[in-house]
mmCIF file of C-alpha atoms and ligand atoms in Angstrom:
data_model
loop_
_atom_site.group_PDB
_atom_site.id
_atom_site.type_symbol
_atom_site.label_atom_id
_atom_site.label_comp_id
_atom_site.label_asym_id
_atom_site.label_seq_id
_atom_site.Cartn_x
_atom_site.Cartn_y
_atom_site.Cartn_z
ATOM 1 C CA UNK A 23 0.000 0.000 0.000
ATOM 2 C CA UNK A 24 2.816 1.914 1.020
ATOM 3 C CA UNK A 25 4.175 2.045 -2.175
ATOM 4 C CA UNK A 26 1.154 2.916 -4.358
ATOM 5 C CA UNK A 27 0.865 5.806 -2.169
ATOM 6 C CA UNK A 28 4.088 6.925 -2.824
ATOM 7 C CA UNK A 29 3.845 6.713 -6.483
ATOM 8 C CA UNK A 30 0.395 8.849 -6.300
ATOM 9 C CA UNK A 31 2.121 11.341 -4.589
ATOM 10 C CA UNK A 32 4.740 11.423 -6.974
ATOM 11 C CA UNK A 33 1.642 12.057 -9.712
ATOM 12 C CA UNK A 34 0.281 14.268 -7.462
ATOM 13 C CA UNK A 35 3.357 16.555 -7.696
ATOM 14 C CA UNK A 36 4.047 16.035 -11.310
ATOM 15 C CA UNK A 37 0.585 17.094 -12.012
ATOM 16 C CA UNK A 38 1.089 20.420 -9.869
ATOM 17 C CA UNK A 39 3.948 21.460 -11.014
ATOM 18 C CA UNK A 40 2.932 21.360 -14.219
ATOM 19 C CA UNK A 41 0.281 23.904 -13.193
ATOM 20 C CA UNK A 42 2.562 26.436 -12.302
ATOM 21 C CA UNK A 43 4.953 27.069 -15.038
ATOM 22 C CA UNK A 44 4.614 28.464 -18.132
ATOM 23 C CA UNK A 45 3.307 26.014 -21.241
ATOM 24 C CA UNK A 46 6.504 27.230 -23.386
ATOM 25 C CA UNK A 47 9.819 27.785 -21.358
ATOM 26 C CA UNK A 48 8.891 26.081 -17.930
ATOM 27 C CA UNK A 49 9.482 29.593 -15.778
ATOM 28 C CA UNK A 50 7.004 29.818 -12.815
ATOM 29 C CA UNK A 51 3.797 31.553 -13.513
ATOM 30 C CA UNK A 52 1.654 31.590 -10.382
ATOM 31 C CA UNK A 53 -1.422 32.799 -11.380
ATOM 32 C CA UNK A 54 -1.634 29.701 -13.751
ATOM 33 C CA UNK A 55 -3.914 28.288 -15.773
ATOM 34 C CA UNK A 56 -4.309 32.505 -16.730
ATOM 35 C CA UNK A 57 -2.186 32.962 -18.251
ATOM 36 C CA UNK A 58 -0.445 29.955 -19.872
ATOM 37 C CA UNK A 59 2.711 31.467 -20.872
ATOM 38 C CA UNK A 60 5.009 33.813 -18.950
ATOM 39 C CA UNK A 61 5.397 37.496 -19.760
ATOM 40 C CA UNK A 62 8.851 36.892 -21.451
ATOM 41 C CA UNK A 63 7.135 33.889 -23.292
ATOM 42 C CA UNK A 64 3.822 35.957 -24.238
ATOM 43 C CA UNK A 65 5.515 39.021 -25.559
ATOM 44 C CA UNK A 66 7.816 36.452 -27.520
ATOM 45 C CA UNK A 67 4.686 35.567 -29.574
ATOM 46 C CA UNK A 68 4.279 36.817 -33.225
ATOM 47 C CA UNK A 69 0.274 37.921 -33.547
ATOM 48 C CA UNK A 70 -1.160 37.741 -36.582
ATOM 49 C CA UNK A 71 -3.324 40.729 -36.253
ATOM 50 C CA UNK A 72 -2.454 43.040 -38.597
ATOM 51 C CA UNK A 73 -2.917 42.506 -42.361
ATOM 52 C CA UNK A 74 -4.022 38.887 -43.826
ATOM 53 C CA UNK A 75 -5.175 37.773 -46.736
ATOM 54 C CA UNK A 76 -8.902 37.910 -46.965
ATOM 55 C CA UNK A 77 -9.122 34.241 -48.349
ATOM 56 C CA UNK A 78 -6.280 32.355 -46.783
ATOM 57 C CA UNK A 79 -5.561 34.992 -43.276
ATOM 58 C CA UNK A 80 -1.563 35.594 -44.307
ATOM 59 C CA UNK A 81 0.028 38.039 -42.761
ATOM 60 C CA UNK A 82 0.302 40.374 -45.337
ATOM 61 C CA UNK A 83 1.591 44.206 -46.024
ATOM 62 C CA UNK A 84 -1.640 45.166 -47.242
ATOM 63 C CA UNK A 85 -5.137 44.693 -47.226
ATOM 64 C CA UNK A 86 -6.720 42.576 -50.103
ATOM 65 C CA UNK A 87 -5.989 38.997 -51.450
ATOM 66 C CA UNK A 88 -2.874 37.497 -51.378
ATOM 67 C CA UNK A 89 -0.323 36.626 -54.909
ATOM 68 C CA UNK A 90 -1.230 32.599 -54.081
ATOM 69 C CA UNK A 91 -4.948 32.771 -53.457
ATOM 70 C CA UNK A 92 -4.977 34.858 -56.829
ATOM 71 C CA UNK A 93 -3.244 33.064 -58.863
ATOM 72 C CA UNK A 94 -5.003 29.526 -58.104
ATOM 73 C CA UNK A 95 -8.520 30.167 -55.976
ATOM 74 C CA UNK A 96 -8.920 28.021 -53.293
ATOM 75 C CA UNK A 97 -11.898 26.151 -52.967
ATOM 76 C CA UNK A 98 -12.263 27.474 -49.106
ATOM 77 C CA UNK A 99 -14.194 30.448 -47.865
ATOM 78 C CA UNK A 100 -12.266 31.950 -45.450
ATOM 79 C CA UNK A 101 -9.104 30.905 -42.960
ATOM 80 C CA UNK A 102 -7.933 32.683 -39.694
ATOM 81 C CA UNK A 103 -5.004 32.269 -37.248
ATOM 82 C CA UNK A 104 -4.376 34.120 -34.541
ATOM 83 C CA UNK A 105 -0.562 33.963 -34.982
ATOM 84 C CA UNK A 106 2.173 34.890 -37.469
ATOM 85 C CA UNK A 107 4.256 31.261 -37.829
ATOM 86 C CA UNK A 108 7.706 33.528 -37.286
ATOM 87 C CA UNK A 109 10.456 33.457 -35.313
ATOM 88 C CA UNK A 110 9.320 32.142 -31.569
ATOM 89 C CA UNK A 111 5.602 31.011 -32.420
ATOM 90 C CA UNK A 112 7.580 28.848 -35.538
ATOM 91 C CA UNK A 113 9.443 27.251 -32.407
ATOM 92 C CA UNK A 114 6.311 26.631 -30.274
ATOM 93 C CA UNK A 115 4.334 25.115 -33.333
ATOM 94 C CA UNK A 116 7.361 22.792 -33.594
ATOM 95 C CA UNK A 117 7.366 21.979 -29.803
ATOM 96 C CA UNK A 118 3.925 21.195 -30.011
ATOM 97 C CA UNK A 119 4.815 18.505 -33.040
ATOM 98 C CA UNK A 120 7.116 16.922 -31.297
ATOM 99 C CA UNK A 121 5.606 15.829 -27.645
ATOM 100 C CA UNK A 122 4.295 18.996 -26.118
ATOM 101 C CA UNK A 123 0.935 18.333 -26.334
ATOM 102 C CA UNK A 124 -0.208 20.509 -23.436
ATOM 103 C CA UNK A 125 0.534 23.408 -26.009
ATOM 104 C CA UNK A 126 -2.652 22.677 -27.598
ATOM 105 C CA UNK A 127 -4.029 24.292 -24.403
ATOM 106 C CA UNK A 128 -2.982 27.338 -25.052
ATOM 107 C CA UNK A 129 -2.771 27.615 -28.812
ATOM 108 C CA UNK A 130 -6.893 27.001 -28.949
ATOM 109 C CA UNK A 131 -7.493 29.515 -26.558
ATOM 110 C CA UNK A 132 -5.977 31.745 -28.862
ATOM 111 C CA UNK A 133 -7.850 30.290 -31.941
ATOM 112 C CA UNK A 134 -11.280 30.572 -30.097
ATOM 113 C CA UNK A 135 -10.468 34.027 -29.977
ATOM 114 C CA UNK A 136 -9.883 34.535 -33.790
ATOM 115 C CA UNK A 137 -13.297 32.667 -34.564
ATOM 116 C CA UNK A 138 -15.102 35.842 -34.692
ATOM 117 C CA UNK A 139 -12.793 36.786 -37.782
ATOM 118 C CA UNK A 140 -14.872 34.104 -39.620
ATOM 119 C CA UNK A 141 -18.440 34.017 -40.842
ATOM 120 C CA UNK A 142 -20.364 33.136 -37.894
ATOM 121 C CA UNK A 143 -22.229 29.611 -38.167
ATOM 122 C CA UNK A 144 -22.933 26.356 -36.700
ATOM 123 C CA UNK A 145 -19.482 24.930 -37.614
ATOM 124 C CA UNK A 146 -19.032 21.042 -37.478
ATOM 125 C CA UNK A 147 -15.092 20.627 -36.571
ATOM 126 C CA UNK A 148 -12.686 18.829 -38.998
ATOM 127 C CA UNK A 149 -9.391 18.276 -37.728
ATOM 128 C CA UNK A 150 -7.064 17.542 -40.593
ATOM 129 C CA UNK A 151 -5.715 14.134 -40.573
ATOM 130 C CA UNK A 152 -2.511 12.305 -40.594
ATOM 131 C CA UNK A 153 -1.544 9.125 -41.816
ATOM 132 C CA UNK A 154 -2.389 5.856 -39.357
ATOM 133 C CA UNK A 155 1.402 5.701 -39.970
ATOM 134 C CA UNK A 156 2.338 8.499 -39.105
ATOM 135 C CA UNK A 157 0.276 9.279 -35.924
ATOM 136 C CA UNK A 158 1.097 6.007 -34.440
ATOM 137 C CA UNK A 159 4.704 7.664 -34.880
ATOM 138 C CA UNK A 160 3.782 10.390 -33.228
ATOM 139 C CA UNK A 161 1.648 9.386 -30.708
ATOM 140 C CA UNK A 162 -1.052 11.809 -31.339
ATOM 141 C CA UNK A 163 -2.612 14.124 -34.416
ATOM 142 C CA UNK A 164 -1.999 17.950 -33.486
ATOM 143 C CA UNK A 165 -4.942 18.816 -34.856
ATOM 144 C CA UNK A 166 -7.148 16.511 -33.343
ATOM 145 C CA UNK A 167 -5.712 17.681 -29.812
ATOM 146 C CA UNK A 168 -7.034 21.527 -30.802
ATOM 147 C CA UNK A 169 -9.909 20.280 -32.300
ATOM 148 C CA UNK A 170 -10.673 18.845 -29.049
ATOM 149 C CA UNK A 171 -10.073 22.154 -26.639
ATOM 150 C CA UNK A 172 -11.333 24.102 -29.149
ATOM 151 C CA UNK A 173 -14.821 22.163 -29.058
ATOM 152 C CA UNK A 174 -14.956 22.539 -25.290
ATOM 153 C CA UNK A 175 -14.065 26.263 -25.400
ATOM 154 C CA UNK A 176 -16.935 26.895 -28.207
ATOM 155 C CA UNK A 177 -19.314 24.387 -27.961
ATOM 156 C CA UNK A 178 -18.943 23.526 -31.487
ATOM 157 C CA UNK A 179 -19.001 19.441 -32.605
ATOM 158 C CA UNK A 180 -16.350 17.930 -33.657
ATOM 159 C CA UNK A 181 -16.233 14.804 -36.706
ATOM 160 C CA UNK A 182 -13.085 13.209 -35.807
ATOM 161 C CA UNK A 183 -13.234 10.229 -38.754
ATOM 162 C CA UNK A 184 -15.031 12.056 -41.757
ATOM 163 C CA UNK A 185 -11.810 12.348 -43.072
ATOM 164 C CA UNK A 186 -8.724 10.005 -43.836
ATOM 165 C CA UNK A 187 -5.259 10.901 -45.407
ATOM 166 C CA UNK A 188 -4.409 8.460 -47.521
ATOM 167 C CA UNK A 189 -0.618 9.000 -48.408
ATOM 168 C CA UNK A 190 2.323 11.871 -47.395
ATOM 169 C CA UNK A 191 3.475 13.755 -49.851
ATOM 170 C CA UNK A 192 6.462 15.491 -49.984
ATOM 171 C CA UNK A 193 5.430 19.163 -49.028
ATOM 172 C CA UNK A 194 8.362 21.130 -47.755
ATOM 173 C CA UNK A 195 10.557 21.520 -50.613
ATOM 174 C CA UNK A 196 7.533 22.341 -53.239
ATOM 175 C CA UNK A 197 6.869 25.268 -54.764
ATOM 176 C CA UNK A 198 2.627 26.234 -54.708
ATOM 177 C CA UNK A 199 1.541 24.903 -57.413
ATOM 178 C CA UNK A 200 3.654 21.846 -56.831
ATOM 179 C CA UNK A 201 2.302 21.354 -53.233
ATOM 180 C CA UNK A 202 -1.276 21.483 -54.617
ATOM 181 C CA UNK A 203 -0.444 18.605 -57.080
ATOM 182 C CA UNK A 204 1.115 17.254 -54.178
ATOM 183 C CA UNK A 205 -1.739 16.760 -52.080
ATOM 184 C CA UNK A 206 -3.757 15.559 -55.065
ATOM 185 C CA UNK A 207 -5.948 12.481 -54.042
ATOM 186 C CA UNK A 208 -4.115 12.348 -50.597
ATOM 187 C CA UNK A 209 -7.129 12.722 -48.299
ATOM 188 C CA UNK A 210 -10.400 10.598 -48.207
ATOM 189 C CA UNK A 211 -13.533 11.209 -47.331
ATOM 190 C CA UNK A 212 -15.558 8.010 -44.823
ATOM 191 C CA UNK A 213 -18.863 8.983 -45.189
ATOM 192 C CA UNK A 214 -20.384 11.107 -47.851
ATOM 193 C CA UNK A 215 -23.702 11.650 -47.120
ATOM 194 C CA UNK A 216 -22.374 13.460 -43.475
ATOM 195 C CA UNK A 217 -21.733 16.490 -45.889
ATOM 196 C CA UNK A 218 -25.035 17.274 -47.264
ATOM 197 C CA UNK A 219 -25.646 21.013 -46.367
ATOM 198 C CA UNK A 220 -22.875 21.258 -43.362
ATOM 199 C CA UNK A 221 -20.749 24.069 -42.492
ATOM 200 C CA UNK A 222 -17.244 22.712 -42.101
ATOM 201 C CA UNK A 223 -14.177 24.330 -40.039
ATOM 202 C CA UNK A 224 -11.292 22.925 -40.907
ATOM 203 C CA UNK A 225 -8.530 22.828 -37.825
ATOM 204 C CA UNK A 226 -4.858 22.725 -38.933
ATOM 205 C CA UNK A 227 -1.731 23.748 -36.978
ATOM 206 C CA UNK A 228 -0.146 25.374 -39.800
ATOM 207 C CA UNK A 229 -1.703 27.340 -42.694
ATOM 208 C CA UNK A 230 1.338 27.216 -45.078
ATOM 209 C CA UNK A 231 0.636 27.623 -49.008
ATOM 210 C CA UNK A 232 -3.235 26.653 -48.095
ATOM 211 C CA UNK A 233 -2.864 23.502 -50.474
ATOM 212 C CA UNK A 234 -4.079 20.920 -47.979
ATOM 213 C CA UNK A 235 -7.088 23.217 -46.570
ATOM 214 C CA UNK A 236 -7.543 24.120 -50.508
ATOM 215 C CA UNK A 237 -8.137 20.580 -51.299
ATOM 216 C CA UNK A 238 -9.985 19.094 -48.423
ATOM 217 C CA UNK A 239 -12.164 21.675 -48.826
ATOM 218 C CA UNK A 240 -13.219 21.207 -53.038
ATOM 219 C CA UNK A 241 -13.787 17.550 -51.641
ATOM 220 C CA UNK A 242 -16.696 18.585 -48.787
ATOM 221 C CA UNK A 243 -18.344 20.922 -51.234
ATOM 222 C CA UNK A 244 -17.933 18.078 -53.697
ATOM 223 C CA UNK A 245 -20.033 16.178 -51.356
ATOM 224 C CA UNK A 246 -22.397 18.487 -50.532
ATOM 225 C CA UNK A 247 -21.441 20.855 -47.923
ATOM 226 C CA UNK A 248 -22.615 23.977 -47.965
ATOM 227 C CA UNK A 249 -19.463 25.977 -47.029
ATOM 228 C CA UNK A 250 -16.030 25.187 -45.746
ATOM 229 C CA UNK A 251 -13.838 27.676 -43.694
ATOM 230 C CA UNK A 252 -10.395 27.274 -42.120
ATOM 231 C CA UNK A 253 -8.642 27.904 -38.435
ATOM 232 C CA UNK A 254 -5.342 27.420 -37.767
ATOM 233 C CA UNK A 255 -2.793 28.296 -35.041
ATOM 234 C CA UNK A 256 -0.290 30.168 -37.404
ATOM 235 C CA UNK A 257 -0.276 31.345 -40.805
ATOM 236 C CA UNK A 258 2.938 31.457 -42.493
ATOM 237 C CA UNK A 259 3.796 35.036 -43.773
ATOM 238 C CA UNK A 260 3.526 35.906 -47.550
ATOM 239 C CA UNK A 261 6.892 36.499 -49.019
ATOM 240 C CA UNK A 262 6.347 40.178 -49.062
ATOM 241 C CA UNK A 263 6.281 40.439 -45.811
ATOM 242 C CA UNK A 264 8.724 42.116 -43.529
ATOM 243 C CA UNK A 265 7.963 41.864 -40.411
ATOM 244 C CA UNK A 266 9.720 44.316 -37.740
ATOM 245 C CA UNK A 267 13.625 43.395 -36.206
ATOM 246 C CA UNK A 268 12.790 41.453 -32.461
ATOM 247 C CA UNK A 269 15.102 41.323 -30.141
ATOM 248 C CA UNK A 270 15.536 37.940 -28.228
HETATM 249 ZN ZN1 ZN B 6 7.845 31.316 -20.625
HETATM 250 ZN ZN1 ZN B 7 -4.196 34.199 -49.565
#
């Protein structure tokens, strides 16, 4: 008995000091779980409240539509992220790949509060998928673990299986209009007739050349839905855009 006691205890305290430091760097934050992130950590953070793109949500120098959404439309409405994948939020994103789950805490806090950016409806949540592959890799699917706080902050339902990725492409060293061909055929939808009329968010992690929301989203219209829009944590800047020196 002795000994099971001992290892609660031992959960016990794991448990509460993880309650008291700050999601990103560890540094104490006492008045925990508001905020998440410690001052240094918060002011750290790239926003993406200035310019975006009104189809994709960029960060961009000006208002308007972005050189990517113009040249090829995407099939999506709308997409928003509350921050500018840059710098410090690039390395948060990438802690949250890679075994930080807890992040997903604090980064759909911050998405709940760029859902008003959107059209306002009775969104059923898609978290994009990854391969069975490559989740069991991982562990978990980023976007399922937002999709999942993001539901409890807004009420909204999520579908966690509508949608299957079939293959991985290679993505990272494409250009746009090889990325789109890219994800060509990689995703799958399970049940069709699910679509019929729906209002779809899509929840990503990353809104990088919009390929992958782009062609999700021609699917579920394909199928019936009504309209598709987009939220993601960060949204890679368009290459026009020069963001101001930081200091670190
Ligand atoms: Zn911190
Ligand atoms: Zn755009």
């Amino acid at each position: 008995m002795a000994v099971i006691r001992e290892v609660l205890r031992k959960i016990r305290r794991k448990l509460a000091s993880e309650g008291y430091t700050c999601d990103a760097c560890g540094a104490e934050v006492f008045s925990y779980p508001t905020p998440r992130l410690c001052e240094e950590c918060r002011t750290s953070i790239v926003r993406n409240d200035g310019y975006t793109c009104e189809k994709c949500g960029r960060p961009m120098r000006a208002s308007g539509v972005c050189s990517t959404c113009k040249e090829v439309a995407p099939a999506f409405e709308k997409v928003a992220a509350p921050l500018a994948y840059h710098e410090y939020t690039a390395l948060l994103v990438n802690r949250f790949k890679n075994g930080k789950r807890y992040l997903s805490y604090y980064f759909a806090e911050e998405m709940a509060k760029a859902l008003p950016r959107l059209p306002q409806r009775a969104f059923v949540l898609l978290p994009v998928p990854m391969t069975k592959q490559k989740q069991a890799l991982r562990g978990y699917n980023q976007a399922e673990e937002l999709a999942v706080h993001l539901s409890e902050l807004t009420g909204l339902a999520v579908h966690y299986t509508l949608l299957e990725k079939k293959k991985d492409g290679e993505q990272k060293r494409l250009s746009g209009k090889e990325r789109i061909a890219g994800v060509a055929g990689a995703f799958r939808l399970t049940e069709r007739k699910f679509c019929k009329g729906k209002d779809f968010l899509i929840i990503d992690d990353v809104m990088t050349s919009g390929a992958t929301l782009a062609e999700i989203s021609a699917m579920l219209l394909r199928a019936g839905a009504r309209s598709v829009c987009g939220l993601c944590v960060a949204a890679v800047p368009q290459k026009d855009f020069i963001s101001e020196p930081r200091e670190f």
